[in-house]
Coordinates of C-alpha atoms in Angstrom, one line a residue:
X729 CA 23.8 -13.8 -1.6
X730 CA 22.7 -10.3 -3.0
X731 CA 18.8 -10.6 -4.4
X732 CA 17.4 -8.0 -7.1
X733 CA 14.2 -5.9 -5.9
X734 CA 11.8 -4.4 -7.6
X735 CA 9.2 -1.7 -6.3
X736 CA 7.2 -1.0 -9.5
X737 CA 4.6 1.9 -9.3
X738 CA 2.2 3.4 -11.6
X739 CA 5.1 5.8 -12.6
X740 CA 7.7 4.7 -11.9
X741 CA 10.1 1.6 -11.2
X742 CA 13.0 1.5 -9.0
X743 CA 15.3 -1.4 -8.8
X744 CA 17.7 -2.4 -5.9
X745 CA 20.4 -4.8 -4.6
X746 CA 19.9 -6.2 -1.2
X747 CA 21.9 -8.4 1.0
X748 CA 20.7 -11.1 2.9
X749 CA 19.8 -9.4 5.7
X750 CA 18.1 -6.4 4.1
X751 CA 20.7 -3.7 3.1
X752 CA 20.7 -1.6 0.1
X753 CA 23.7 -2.1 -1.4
X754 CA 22.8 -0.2 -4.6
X755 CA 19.8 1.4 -6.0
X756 CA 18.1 3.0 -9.5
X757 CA 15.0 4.4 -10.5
X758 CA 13.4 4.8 -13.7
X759 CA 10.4 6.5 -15.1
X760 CA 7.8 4.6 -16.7
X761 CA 7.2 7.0 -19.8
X762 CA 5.5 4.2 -21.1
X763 CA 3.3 1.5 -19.6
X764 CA 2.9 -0.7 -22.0
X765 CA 4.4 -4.2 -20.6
X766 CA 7.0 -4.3 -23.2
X767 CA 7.8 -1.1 -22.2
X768 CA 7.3 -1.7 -18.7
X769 CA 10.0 -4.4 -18.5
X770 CA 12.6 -2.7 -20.6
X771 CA 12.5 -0.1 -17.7
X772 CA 13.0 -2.3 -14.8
X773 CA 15.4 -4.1 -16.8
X774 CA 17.7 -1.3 -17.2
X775 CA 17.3 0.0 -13.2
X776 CA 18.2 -3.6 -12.6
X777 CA 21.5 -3.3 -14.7
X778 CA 22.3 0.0 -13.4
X779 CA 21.7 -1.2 -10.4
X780 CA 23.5 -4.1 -10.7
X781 CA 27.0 -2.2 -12.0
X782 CA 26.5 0.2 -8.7
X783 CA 26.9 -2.7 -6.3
X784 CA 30.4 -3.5 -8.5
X785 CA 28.6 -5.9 -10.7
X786 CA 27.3 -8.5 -8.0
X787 CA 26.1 -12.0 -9.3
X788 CA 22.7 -11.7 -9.0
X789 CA 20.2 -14.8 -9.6
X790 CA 17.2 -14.0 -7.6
X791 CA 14.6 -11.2 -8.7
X792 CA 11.5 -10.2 -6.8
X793 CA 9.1 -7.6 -7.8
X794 CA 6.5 -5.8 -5.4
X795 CA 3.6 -4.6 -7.9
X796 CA 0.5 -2.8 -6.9
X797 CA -2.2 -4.8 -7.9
X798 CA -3.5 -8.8 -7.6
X799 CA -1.4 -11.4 -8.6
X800 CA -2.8 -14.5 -9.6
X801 CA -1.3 -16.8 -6.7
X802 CA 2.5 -17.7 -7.2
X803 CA 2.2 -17.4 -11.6
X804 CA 3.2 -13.7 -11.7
X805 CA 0.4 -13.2 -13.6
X806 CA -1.2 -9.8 -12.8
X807 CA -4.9 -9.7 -12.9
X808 CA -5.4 -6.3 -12.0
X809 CA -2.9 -3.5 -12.2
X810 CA -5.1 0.0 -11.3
X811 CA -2.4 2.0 -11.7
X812 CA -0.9 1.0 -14.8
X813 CA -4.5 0.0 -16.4
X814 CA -3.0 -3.8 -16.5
X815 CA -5.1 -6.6 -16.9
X816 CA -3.7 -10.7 -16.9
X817 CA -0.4 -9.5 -17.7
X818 CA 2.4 -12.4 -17.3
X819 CA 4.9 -10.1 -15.8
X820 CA 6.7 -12.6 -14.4
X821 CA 7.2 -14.8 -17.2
X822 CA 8.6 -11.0 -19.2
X823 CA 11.2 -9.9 -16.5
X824 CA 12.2 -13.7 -16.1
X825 CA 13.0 -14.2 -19.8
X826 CA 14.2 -10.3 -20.2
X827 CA 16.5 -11.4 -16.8
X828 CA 17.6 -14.4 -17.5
X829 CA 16.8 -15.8 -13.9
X830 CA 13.9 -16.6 -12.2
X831 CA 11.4 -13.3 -10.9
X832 CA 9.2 -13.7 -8.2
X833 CA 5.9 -11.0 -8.5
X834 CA 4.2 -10.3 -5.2
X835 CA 1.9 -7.6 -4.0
X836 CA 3.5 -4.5 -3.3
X837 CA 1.9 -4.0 0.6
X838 CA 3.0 -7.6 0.9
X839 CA 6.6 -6.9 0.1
X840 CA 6.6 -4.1 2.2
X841 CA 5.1 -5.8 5.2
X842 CA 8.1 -8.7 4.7
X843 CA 10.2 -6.2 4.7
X844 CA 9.7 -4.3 7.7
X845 CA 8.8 -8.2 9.1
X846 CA 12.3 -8.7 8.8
X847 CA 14.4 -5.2 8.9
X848 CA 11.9 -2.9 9.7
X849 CA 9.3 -2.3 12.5
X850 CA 8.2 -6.4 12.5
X851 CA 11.3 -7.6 14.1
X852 CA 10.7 -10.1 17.0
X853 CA 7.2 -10.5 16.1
X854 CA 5.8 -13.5 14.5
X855 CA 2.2 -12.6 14.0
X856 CA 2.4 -9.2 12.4
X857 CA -0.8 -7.4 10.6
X858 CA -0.2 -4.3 8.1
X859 CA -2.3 -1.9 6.5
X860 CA -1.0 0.5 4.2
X861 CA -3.0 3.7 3.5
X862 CA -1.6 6.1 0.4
X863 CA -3.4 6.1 -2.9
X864 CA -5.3 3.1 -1.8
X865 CA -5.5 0.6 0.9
X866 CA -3.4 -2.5 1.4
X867 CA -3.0 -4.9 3.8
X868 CA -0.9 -8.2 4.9
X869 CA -0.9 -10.7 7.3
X870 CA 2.1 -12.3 8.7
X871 CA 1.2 -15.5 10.6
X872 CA 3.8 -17.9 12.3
X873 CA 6.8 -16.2 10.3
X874 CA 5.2 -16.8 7.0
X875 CA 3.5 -14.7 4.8
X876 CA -0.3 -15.5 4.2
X877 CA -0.8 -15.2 0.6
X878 CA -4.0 -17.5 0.3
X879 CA -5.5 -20.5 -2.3
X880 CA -5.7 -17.9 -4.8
X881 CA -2.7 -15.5 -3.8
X882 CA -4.6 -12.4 -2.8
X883 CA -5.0 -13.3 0.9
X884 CA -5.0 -10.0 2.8
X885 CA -6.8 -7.2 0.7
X886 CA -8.5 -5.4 2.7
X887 CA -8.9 -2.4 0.6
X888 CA -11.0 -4.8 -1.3
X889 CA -13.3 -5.5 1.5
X890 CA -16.9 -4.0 1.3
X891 CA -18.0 -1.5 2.8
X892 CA -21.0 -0.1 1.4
X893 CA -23.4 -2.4 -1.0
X894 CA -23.4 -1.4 -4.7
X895 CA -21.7 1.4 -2.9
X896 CA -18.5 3.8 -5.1
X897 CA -16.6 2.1 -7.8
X898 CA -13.3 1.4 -6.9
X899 CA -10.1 0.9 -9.3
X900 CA -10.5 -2.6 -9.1
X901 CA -13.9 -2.3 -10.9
X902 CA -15.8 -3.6 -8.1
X903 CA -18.4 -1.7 -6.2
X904 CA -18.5 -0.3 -2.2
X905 CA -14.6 -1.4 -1.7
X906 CA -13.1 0.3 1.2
X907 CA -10.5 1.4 -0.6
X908 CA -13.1 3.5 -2.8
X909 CA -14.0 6.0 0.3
X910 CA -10.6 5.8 1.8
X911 CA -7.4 6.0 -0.6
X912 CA -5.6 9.0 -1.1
X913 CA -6.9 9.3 -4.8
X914 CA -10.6 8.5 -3.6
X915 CA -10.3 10.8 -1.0
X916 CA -9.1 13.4 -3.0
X917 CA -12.4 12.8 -5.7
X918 CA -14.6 12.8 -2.5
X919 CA -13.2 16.6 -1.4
X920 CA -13.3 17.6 -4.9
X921 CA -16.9 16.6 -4.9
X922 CA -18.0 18.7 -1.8
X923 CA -15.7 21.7 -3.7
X924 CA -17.1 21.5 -7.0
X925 CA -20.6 21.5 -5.1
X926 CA -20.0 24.6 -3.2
X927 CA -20.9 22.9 0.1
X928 CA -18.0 23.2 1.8
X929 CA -16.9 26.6 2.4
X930 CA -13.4 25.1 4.7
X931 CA -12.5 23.1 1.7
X932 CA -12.9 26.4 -0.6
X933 CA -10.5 28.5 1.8
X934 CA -8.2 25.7 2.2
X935 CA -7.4 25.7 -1.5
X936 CA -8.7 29.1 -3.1
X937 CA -11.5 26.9 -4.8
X938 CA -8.5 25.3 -7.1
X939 CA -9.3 21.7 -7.6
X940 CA -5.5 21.0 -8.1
X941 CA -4.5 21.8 -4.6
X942 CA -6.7 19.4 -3.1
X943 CA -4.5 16.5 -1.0
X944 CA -5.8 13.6 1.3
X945 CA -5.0 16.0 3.9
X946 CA -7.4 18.7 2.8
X947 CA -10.7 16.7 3.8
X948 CA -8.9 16.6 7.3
X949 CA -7.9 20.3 7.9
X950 CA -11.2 21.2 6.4
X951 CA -13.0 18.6 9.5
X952 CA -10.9 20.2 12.0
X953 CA -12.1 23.7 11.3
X954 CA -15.8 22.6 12.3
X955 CA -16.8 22.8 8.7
X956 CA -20.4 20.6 9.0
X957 CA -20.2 19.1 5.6
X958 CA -16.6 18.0 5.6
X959 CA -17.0 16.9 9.2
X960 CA -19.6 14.7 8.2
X961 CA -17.2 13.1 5.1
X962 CA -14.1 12.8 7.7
X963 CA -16.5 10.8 10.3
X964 CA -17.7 8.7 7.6
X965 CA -14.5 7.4 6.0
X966 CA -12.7 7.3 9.2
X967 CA -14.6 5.4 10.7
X968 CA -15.3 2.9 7.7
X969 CA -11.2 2.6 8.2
X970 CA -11.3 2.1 11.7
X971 CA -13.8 -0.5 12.3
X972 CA -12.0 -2.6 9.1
X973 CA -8.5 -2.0 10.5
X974 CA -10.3 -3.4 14.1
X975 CA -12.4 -6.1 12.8
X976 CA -9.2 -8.0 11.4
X977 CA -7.3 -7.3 14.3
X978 CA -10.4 -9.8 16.5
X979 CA -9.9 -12.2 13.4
X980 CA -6.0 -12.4 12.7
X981 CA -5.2 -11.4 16.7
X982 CA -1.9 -10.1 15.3
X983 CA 1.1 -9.2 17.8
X984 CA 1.8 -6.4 16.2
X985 CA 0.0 -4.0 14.5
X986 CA 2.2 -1.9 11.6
X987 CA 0.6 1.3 10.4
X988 CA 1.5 3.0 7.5
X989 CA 1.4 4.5 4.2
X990 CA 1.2 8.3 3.0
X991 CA -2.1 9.2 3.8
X992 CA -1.5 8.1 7.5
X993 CA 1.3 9.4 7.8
X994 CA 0.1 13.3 6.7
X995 CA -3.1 13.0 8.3
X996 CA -2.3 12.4 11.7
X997 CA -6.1 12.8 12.8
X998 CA -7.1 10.1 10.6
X999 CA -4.2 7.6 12.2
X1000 CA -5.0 8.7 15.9
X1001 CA -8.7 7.6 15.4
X1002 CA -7.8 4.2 13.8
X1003 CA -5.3 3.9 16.4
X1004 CA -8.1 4.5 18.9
X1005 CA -10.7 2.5 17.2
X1006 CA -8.5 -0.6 17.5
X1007 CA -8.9 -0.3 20.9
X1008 CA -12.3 0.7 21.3
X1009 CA -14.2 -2.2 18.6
X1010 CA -11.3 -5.1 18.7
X1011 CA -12.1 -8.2 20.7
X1012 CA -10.6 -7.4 24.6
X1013 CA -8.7 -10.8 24.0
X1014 CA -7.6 -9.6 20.6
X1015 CA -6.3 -6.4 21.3
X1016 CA -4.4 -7.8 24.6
X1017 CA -0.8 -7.3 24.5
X1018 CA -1.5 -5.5 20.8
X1019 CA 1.7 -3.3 19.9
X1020 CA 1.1 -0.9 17.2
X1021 CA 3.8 0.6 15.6
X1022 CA 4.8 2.8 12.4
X1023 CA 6.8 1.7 9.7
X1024 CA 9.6 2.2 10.0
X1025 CA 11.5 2.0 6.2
X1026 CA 9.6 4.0 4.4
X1027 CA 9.9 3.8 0.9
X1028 CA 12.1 1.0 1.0
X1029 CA 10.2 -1.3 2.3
X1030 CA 8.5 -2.9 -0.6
X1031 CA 11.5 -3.3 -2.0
X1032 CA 13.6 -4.8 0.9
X1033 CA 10.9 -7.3 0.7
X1034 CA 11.0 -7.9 -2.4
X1035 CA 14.2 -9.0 -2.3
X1036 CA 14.3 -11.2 0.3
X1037 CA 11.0 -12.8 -0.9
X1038 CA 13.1 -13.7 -3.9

């Protein structure tokens, strides 16, 4: 049976048709010029058509949708969007009705950690941890073949964790969230900080004192040229990341370990250490027989998983 996925970002949405065992037959992407919900769901609606027509006009009766943000258990209710500046918005019950069939919303890390559970870097494993690092952190936990999605449906965020009391305020309007220190956009506000301070001299050179060319990646190359105040940022964050990345490896005891995400991926400093950490601050008995492995479907991921979680 060929499934509809959804991968729907803060700008844009693409929309795919996947076979039952995780192929693309046919994909679309939109931009979200708009993100109103209205607006929002015509979008998706029309990557899903064109979509749809690529594969040679499949029958498709099974929708699921990888959003960033909480979901409100198995409603499709989003109760916090960040990236679109959502709030309790019934996206489910929009796309189902706009559809005509039944849409399944899920977190976006958790469609991408079902999808590289079942075509990606997960296969063979049955007790599978992810954490996703790009613009912020996410997290999913894959226990006994089945995804863990909790009595409230938001089972696995670890970028919500916290990590400092009454600490930065993160997108989710909470306070000290590791996510605040460690996304790629907090990250970036964090370098821009030390810039716009003039106590980093690295960070200056690195970008000709331009706040725009400031990436996740700048904070690392700054750290690696010895600069003391950048240095001291990089040790900070990293290890924040590590010892939360290594604290739910001795809880879950996951199999497998799948790292990924853009800022991981750039800043191969940062994913060494965590990699490293793990070893160093997990449990001996957690960490025995520990694989960790990179993800391995990139951007398709959360949509693969979407689909099949339809």
């Amino acid at each position: 049976m060929a499934r509809l996925g959804i991968d729907l970002g803060g700008t844009f949405a693409r929309a795919a048709v996947v076979d039952d065992h995780g192929k693309i037959l046919a994909v679309d992407k939109v931009a979200l010029s708009e993100r109103s919900p209205s607006a929002v769901v015509e979008a998706i609606a029309r990557a899903a058509q064109q979509a749809i027509t690529a594969a040679g006009a499949l029958d498709v009766r099974a929708c699921g949708v990888g959003a960033a943000g909480q979901i409100h258990g198995e409603s499709g209710v989003l109760a916090v969007a960040p990236n679109l500046g959502w709030r309790n918005v019934p996206l489910g019950a929009l796309l189902s009705e706009k559809l005509g069939h039944g849409v399944r919303v899920v977190n976006d890390l958790r469609a991408a950690a079902w999808g590289e559970f079942n075509a990606g870097a997960g296969r063979g494993s049955q007790d599978m941890y992810t954490v996703f690092v790009g613009s912020g952190v996410g997290s999913a936990v894959i226990a006994n073949g089945r995804l863990v999605t909790g009595g409230g449906g938001v089972a696995g965020e670890l970028g919500h964790t916290k990590v400092v009391p009454n600490g930065r305020k993160c997108g989710c309007g909470e306070l000290g969230c590791l996510e605040a220190y460690v996304g790629g956009h907090n990250l970036m506000a964090q370098t821009r900080e030390l810039l716009e301070g003039g106590k980093s001299p690295a960070i200056r050179e690195l970008t000709g004192g331009v706040v725009e060319k400031i990436t996740p990646v700048t904070l690392e190359k700054a750290a690696e040229q010895g600069d003391p105040v950048a240095s001291e940022l990089y040790e900070r964050v990293a290890l924040m990341l590590t010892l939360a990345v290594a604290n739910q490896v001795t809880v879950l005891n996951p199999a497998r370990l799948i790292l990924g995400g853009g800022v991981l991926t750039h800043c191969p400093g940062l994913r060494r250490r965590v990699v490293e950490g793990v070893q160093k601050y997990a449990s001996t008995t957690a960490r025995e027989g520990l694989l960790i492995s990179e993800a391995e479907l990139g951007d398709d991921s959360g949509i693969i998983g979407a689909a099949l979680l339809a």
